[in-house]
mmCIF file with all atom_site columns, C-alpha atoms in Angstrom:
data_model
loop_
_atom_site.group_PDB
_atom_site.id
_atom_site.type_symbol
_atom_site.label_atom_id
_atom_site.label_alt_id
_atom_site.label_comp_id
_atom_site.label_asym_id
_atom_site.label_entity_id
_atom_site.label_seq_id
_atom_site.pdbx_PDB_ins_code
_atom_site.Cartn_x
_atom_site.Cartn_y
_atom_site.Cartn_z
_atom_site.occupancy
_atom_site.B_iso_or_equiv
_atom_site.pdbx_formal_charge
_atom_site.auth_seq_id
_atom_site.auth_comp_id
_atom_site.auth_asym_id
_atom_site.auth_atom_id
_atom_site.pdbx_PDB_model_num
ATOM 1   C CA . MET X 1 1   ? 142.977 170.108 69.764  1.00 91.00 ? 1   MET X CA 1
ATOM 2   C CA . TRP X 1 2   ? 142.980 171.831 73.074  1.00 92.00 ? 2   TRP X CA 1
ATOM 3   C CA . ALA X 1 3   ? 142.073 168.874 74.941  1.00 94.00 ? 3   ALA X CA 1
ATOM 4   C CA . GLU X 1 4   ? 144.843 166.890 72.543  1.00 94.00 ? 4   GLU X CA 1
ATOM 5   C CA . LEU X 1 5   ? 147.635 169.658 73.538  1.00 95.00 ? 5   LEU X CA 1
ATOM 6   C CA . ASP X 1 6   ? 146.519 169.021 77.112  1.00 95.00 ? 6   ASP X CA 1
ATOM 7   C CA . GLU X 1 7   ? 147.204 164.967 76.900  1.00 96.00 ? 7   GLU X CA 1
ATOM 8   C CA . GLY X 1 8   ? 150.100 165.110 75.292  1.00 95.00 ? 8   GLY X CA 1
ATOM 9   C CA . ALA X 1 9   ? 151.813 168.331 77.297  1.00 96.00 ? 9   ALA X CA 1
ATOM 10  C CA . ALA X 1 10  ? 150.454 165.689 80.443  1.00 97.00 ? 10  ALA X CA 1
ATOM 11  C CA . LEU X 1 11  ? 152.089 163.325 79.737  1.00 97.00 ? 11  LEU X CA 1
ATOM 12  C CA . PHE X 1 12  ? 155.078 165.049 79.000  1.00 97.00 ? 12  PHE X CA 1
ATOM 13  C CA . SER X 1 13  ? 154.545 166.415 82.794  1.00 97.00 ? 13  SER X CA 1
ATOM 14  C CA . ALA X 1 14  ? 154.330 163.137 83.985  1.00 98.00 ? 14  ALA X CA 1
ATOM 15  C CA . PHE X 1 15  ? 157.750 162.074 82.785  1.00 97.00 ? 15  PHE X CA 1
ATOM 16  C CA . TRP X 1 16  ? 159.648 164.848 82.670  1.00 97.00 ? 16  TRP X CA 1
ATOM 17  C CA . ASN X 1 17  ? 158.964 165.101 86.620  1.00 97.00 ? 17  ASN X CA 1
ATOM 18  C CA . ALA X 1 18  ? 158.780 161.330 87.397  1.00 97.00 ? 18  ALA X CA 1
ATOM 19  C CA . PRO X 1 19  ? 160.703 160.425 89.894  1.00 95.00 ? 19  PRO X CA 1
ATOM 20  C CA . ILE X 1 20  ? 163.552 158.586 88.669  1.00 93.00 ? 20  ILE X CA 1
ATOM 21  C CA . ASP X 1 21  ? 167.046 159.557 88.308  1.00 93.00 ? 21  ASP X CA 1
ATOM 22  C CA . ARG X 1 22  ? 168.327 159.605 84.299  1.00 96.00 ? 22  ARG X CA 1
ATOM 23  C CA . ILE X 1 23  ? 165.698 161.028 81.844  1.00 97.00 ? 23  ILE X CA 1
ATOM 24  C CA . CYS X 1 24  ? 165.649 162.276 78.193  1.00 97.00 ? 24  CYS X CA 1
ATOM 25  C CA . ILE X 1 25  ? 162.470 163.530 76.885  1.00 97.00 ? 25  ILE X CA 1
ATOM 26  C CA . GLU X 1 26  ? 162.549 163.430 72.820  1.00 95.00 ? 26  GLU X CA 1
ATOM 27  C CA . ASN X 1 27  ? 160.300 165.994 71.314  1.00 92.00 ? 27  ASN X CA 1
ATOM 28  C CA . PRO X 1 28  ? 160.176 168.359 68.489  1.00 88.00 ? 28  PRO X CA 1
ATOM 29  C CA . VAL X 1 29  ? 160.609 172.151 69.142  1.00 89.00 ? 29  VAL X CA 1
ATOM 30  C CA . MET X 1 30  ? 157.522 173.110 71.494  1.00 92.00 ? 30  MET X CA 1
ATOM 31  C CA . HIS X 1 31  ? 155.530 176.043 70.838  1.00 93.00 ? 31  HIS X CA 1
ATOM 32  C CA . LYS X 1 32  ? 154.166 178.663 73.584  1.00 96.00 ? 32  LYS X CA 1
ATOM 33  C CA . HIS X 1 33  ? 150.992 176.717 74.289  1.00 96.00 ? 33  HIS X CA 1
ATOM 34  C CA . ALA X 1 34  ? 153.038 173.212 74.941  1.00 96.00 ? 34  ALA X CA 1
ATOM 35  C CA . LYS X 1 35  ? 154.967 174.876 77.261  1.00 96.00 ? 35  LYS X CA 1
ATOM 36  C CA . GLU X 1 36  ? 152.679 177.176 79.419  1.00 96.00 ? 36  GLU X CA 1
ATOM 37  C CA . ARG X 1 37  ? 151.214 173.391 80.590  1.00 97.00 ? 37  ARG X CA 1
ATOM 38  C CA . ILE X 1 38  ? 154.118 171.584 81.319  1.00 97.00 ? 38  ILE X CA 1
ATOM 39  C CA . THR X 1 39  ? 154.617 171.310 84.926  1.00 97.00 ? 39  THR X CA 1
ATOM 40  C CA . ASN X 1 40  ? 157.992 172.566 85.826  1.00 97.00 ? 40  ASN X CA 1
ATOM 41  C CA . TYR X 1 41  ? 159.032 173.182 82.080  1.00 96.00 ? 41  TYR X CA 1
ATOM 42  C CA . GLU X 1 42  ? 162.638 174.203 81.245  1.00 96.00 ? 42  GLU X CA 1
ATOM 43  C CA . PRO X 1 43  ? 163.814 174.739 77.490  1.00 96.00 ? 43  PRO X CA 1
ATOM 44  C CA . PHE X 1 44  ? 165.483 171.466 76.069  1.00 97.00 ? 44  PHE X CA 1
ATOM 45  C CA . ALA X 1 45  ? 168.712 170.641 76.370  1.00 98.00 ? 45  ALA X CA 1
ATOM 46  C CA . GLN X 1 46  ? 170.778 169.955 73.410  1.00 98.00 ? 46  GLN X CA 1
ATOM 47  C CA . SER X 1 47  ? 169.030 169.329 69.594  1.00 97.00 ? 47  SER X CA 1
ATOM 48  C CA . VAL X 1 48  ? 170.443 166.841 67.055  1.00 97.00 ? 48  VAL X CA 1
ATOM 49  C CA . GLN X 1 49  ? 170.386 165.797 63.292  1.00 95.00 ? 49  GLN X CA 1
ATOM 50  C CA . PRO X 1 50  ? 170.208 162.953 62.466  1.00 95.00 ? 50  PRO X CA 1
ATOM 51  C CA . TRP X 1 51  ? 173.013 163.526 59.721  1.00 96.00 ? 51  TRP X CA 1
ATOM 52  C CA . GLN X 1 52  ? 175.423 163.803 62.864  1.00 97.00 ? 52  GLN X CA 1
ATOM 53  C CA . PHE X 1 53  ? 174.431 160.565 63.347  1.00 97.00 ? 53  PHE X CA 1
ATOM 54  C CA . GLY X 1 54  ? 175.273 158.400 60.084  1.00 96.00 ? 54  GLY X CA 1
ATOM 55  C CA . HIS X 1 55  ? 171.733 159.408 57.935  1.00 92.00 ? 55  HIS X CA 1
ATOM 56  C CA . GLY X 1 56  ? 172.401 162.125 55.168  1.00 91.00 ? 56  GLY X CA 1
ATOM 57  C CA . GLU X 1 57  ? 169.073 163.706 56.380  1.00 91.00 ? 57  GLU X CA 1
ATOM 58  C CA . VAL X 1 58  ? 168.253 166.259 58.223  1.00 91.00 ? 58  VAL X CA 1
ATOM 59  C CA . LYS X 1 59  ? 165.181 166.422 61.056  1.00 90.00 ? 59  LYS X CA 1
ATOM 60  C CA . ARG X 1 60  ? 165.890 168.563 63.645  1.00 91.00 ? 60  ARG X CA 1
ATOM 61  C CA . THR X 1 61  ? 165.184 166.363 66.764  1.00 92.00 ? 61  THR X CA 1
ATOM 62  C CA . CYS X 1 62  ? 165.544 167.924 70.758  1.00 96.00 ? 62  CYS X CA 1
ATOM 63  C CA . PHE X 1 63  ? 166.496 166.180 73.814  1.00 98.00 ? 63  PHE X CA 1
ATOM 64  C CA . TRP X 1 64  ? 165.157 167.107 77.532  1.00 98.00 ? 64  TRP X CA 1
ATOM 65  C CA . LEU X 1 65  ? 167.965 165.395 79.373  1.00 98.00 ? 65  LEU X CA 1
ATOM 66  C CA . LYS X 1 66  ? 168.168 165.004 83.601  1.00 97.00 ? 66  LYS X CA 1
ATOM 67  C CA . ASN X 1 67  ? 171.519 163.662 84.738  1.00 96.00 ? 67  ASN X CA 1
ATOM 68  C CA . LEU X 1 68  ? 172.614 162.543 81.544  1.00 97.00 ? 68  LEU X CA 1
ATOM 69  C CA . PRO X 1 69  ? 174.952 164.503 79.197  1.00 98.00 ? 69  PRO X CA 1
ATOM 70  C CA . PRO X 1 70  ? 174.671 165.804 75.594  1.00 98.00 ? 70  PRO X CA 1
ATOM 71  C CA . LEU X 1 71  ? 175.030 163.219 73.370  1.00 98.00 ? 71  LEU X CA 1
ATOM 72  C CA . THR X 1 72  ? 178.147 163.746 70.763  1.00 98.00 ? 72  THR X CA 1
ATOM 73  C CA . PRO X 1 73  ? 177.957 163.141 67.665  1.00 98.00 ? 73  PRO X CA 1
ATOM 74  C CA . THR X 1 74  ? 179.307 159.541 65.855  1.00 98.00 ? 74  THR X CA 1
ATOM 75  C CA . ASP X 1 75  ? 179.615 159.982 62.166  1.00 97.00 ? 75  ASP X CA 1
ATOM 76  C CA . VAL X 1 76  ? 178.412 163.432 60.474  1.00 97.00 ? 76  VAL X CA 1
ATOM 77  C CA . VAL X 1 77  ? 177.096 162.340 56.943  1.00 94.00 ? 77  VAL X CA 1
ATOM 78  C CA . GLU X 1 78  ? 177.751 164.683 53.842  1.00 91.00 ? 78  GLU X CA 1
ATOM 79  C CA . GLY X 1 79  ? 174.962 165.720 51.651  1.00 76.00 ? 79  GLY X CA 1
ATOM 80  C CA . ARG X 1 80  ? 171.837 166.466 54.225  1.00 79.00 ? 80  ARG X CA 1
ATOM 81  C CA . GLU X 1 81  ? 168.471 165.956 52.338  1.00 79.00 ? 81  GLU X CA 1
ATOM 82  C CA . GLN X 1 82  ? 165.067 167.312 53.867  1.00 78.00 ? 82  GLN X CA 1
ATOM 83  C CA . ARG X 1 83  ? 163.114 164.119 52.732  1.00 75.00 ? 83  ARG X CA 1
ATOM 84  C CA . ILE X 1 84  ? 160.708 164.339 56.088  1.00 74.00 ? 84  ILE X CA 1
ATOM 85  C CA . ALA X 1 85  ? 159.700 167.961 55.609  1.00 69.00 ? 85  ALA X CA 1
ATOM 86  C CA . ARG X 1 86  ? 159.320 167.484 51.998  1.00 71.00 ? 86  ARG X CA 1
ATOM 87  C CA . LEU X 1 87  ? 156.530 164.239 51.992  1.00 70.00 ? 87  LEU X CA 1
ATOM 88  C CA . SER X 1 88  ? 153.794 164.507 50.615  1.00 77.00 ? 88  SER X CA 1
ATOM 89  C CA . PRO X 1 89  ? 150.815 164.066 52.389  1.00 84.00 ? 89  PRO X CA 1
ATOM 90  C CA . GLY X 1 90  ? 149.345 160.975 52.552  1.00 83.00 ? 90  GLY X CA 1
ATOM 91  C CA . ALA X 1 91  ? 147.948 158.046 54.713  1.00 85.00 ? 91  ALA X CA 1
ATOM 92  C CA . ASP X 1 92  ? 151.494 156.766 56.298  1.00 81.00 ? 92  ASP X CA 1
ATOM 93  C CA . ARG X 1 93  ? 152.740 160.299 56.696  1.00 78.00 ? 93  ARG X CA 1
ATOM 94  C CA . TRP X 1 94  ? 152.269 160.691 60.370  1.00 74.00 ? 94  TRP X CA 1
ATOM 95  C CA . ARG X 1 95  ? 153.827 157.916 60.427  1.00 78.00 ? 95  ARG X CA 1
ATOM 96  C CA . GLU X 1 96  ? 157.155 158.446 58.862  1.00 78.00 ? 96  GLU X CA 1
ATOM 97  C CA . ARG X 1 97  ? 157.797 161.756 60.320  1.00 72.00 ? 97  ARG X CA 1
ATOM 98  C CA . SER X 1 98  ? 157.996 159.922 63.674  1.00 76.00 ? 98  SER X CA 1
ATOM 99  C CA . ARG X 1 99  ? 160.369 157.736 62.805  1.00 84.00 ? 99  ARG X CA 1
ATOM 100 C CA . PHE X 1 100 ? 162.607 157.369 65.213  1.00 89.00 ? 100 PHE X CA 1
ATOM 101 C CA . TYR X 1 101 ? 166.524 157.462 63.550  1.00 92.00 ? 101 TYR X CA 1
ATOM 102 C CA . PRO X 1 102 ? 168.812 154.034 64.673  1.00 96.00 ? 102 PRO X CA 1
ATOM 103 C CA . GLY X 1 103 ? 172.642 156.206 64.229  1.00 97.00 ? 103 GLY X CA 1
ATOM 104 C CA . ILE X 1 104 ? 171.027 158.559 67.427  1.00 97.00 ? 104 ILE X CA 1
ATOM 105 C CA . ALA X 1 105 ? 169.294 154.981 68.921  1.00 97.00 ? 105 ALA X CA 1
ATOM 106 C CA . ALA X 1 106 ? 172.988 153.660 69.232  1.00 98.00 ? 106 ALA X CA 1
ATOM 107 C CA . ALA X 1 107 ? 174.750 156.795 69.995  1.00 98.00 ? 107 ALA X CA 1
ATOM 108 C CA . MET X 1 108 ? 172.444 156.647 73.130  1.00 98.00 ? 108 MET X CA 1
ATOM 109 C CA . ALA X 1 109 ? 172.834 153.227 73.976  1.00 97.00 ? 109 ALA X CA 1
ATOM 110 C CA . ASP X 1 110 ? 176.402 153.479 73.653  1.00 98.00 ? 110 ASP X CA 1
ATOM 111 C CA . GLN X 1 111 ? 177.087 156.607 75.271  1.00 98.00 ? 111 GLN X CA 1
ATOM 112 C CA . TRP X 1 112 ? 174.766 156.029 78.127  1.00 97.00 ? 112 TRP X CA 1
ATOM 113 C CA . GLY X 1 113 ? 173.936 152.638 78.071  1.00 96.00 ? 113 GLY X CA 1
ATOM 114 C CA . GLY X 1 114 ? 177.670 152.198 80.958  1.00 94.00 ? 114 GLY X CA 1
ATOM 115 C CA . LEU X 1 115 ? 176.964 155.235 83.558  1.00 94.00 ? 115 LEU X CA 1
ATOM 116 C CA . GLN X 1 116 ? 177.079 154.413 86.749  1.00 90.00 ? 116 GLN X CA 1
ATOM 117 C CA . PRO X 1 117 ? 173.770 154.091 89.230  1.00 87.00 ? 117 PRO X CA 1
ATOM 118 C CA . ILE X 1 118 ? 173.451 158.164 91.069  1.00 85.00 ? 118 ILE X CA 1
ATOM 119 C CA . ASN X 1 119 ? 174.816 157.103 94.317  1.00 74.00 ? 119 ASN X CA 1
ATOM 120 C CA . ARG X 1 120 ? 171.736 159.077 96.297  1.00 64.00 ? 120 ARG X CA 1
ATOM 121 C CA . LEU X 1 121 ? 173.556 158.345 100.008 1.00 55.00 ? 121 LEU X CA 1
ATOM 122 C CA . ALA X 1 122 ? 176.124 160.435 98.892  1.00 53.00 ? 122 ALA X CA 1
ATOM 123 C CA . GLU X 1 123 ? 174.505 163.218 97.103  1.00 56.00 ? 123 GLU X CA 1
ATOM 124 C CA . ALA X 1 124 ? 172.705 163.477 100.745 1.00 55.00 ? 124 ALA X CA 1
ATOM 125 C CA . ALA X 1 125 ? 176.011 163.469 102.604 1.00 54.00 ? 125 ALA X CA 1
#
């Protein structure tokens, strides 16, 4: 289990420290052992819920953001269900728990897709 934690932390570190302008990493809330293994770890910038983006479910998702603004909710839904937390054990439970909600993905595309490139020359001046 520790080897898998180290592998996951190394992957997260590679993404977080990649030499690119804008980064969004989606990940659940981390425990202290994961945080200790991530190079240049910083706390998440935002957490969102599917019910903020048109899905009547509760499932907290955290975003680590670099050079991206936090997402603005697009469609707040009443009648929130904790379906994911109540899933029965089974062979496909992991698959259902790892699904990403289309409403959140659409908000990412709409709100971040039109951002202008970061001008590195202007920043250096």
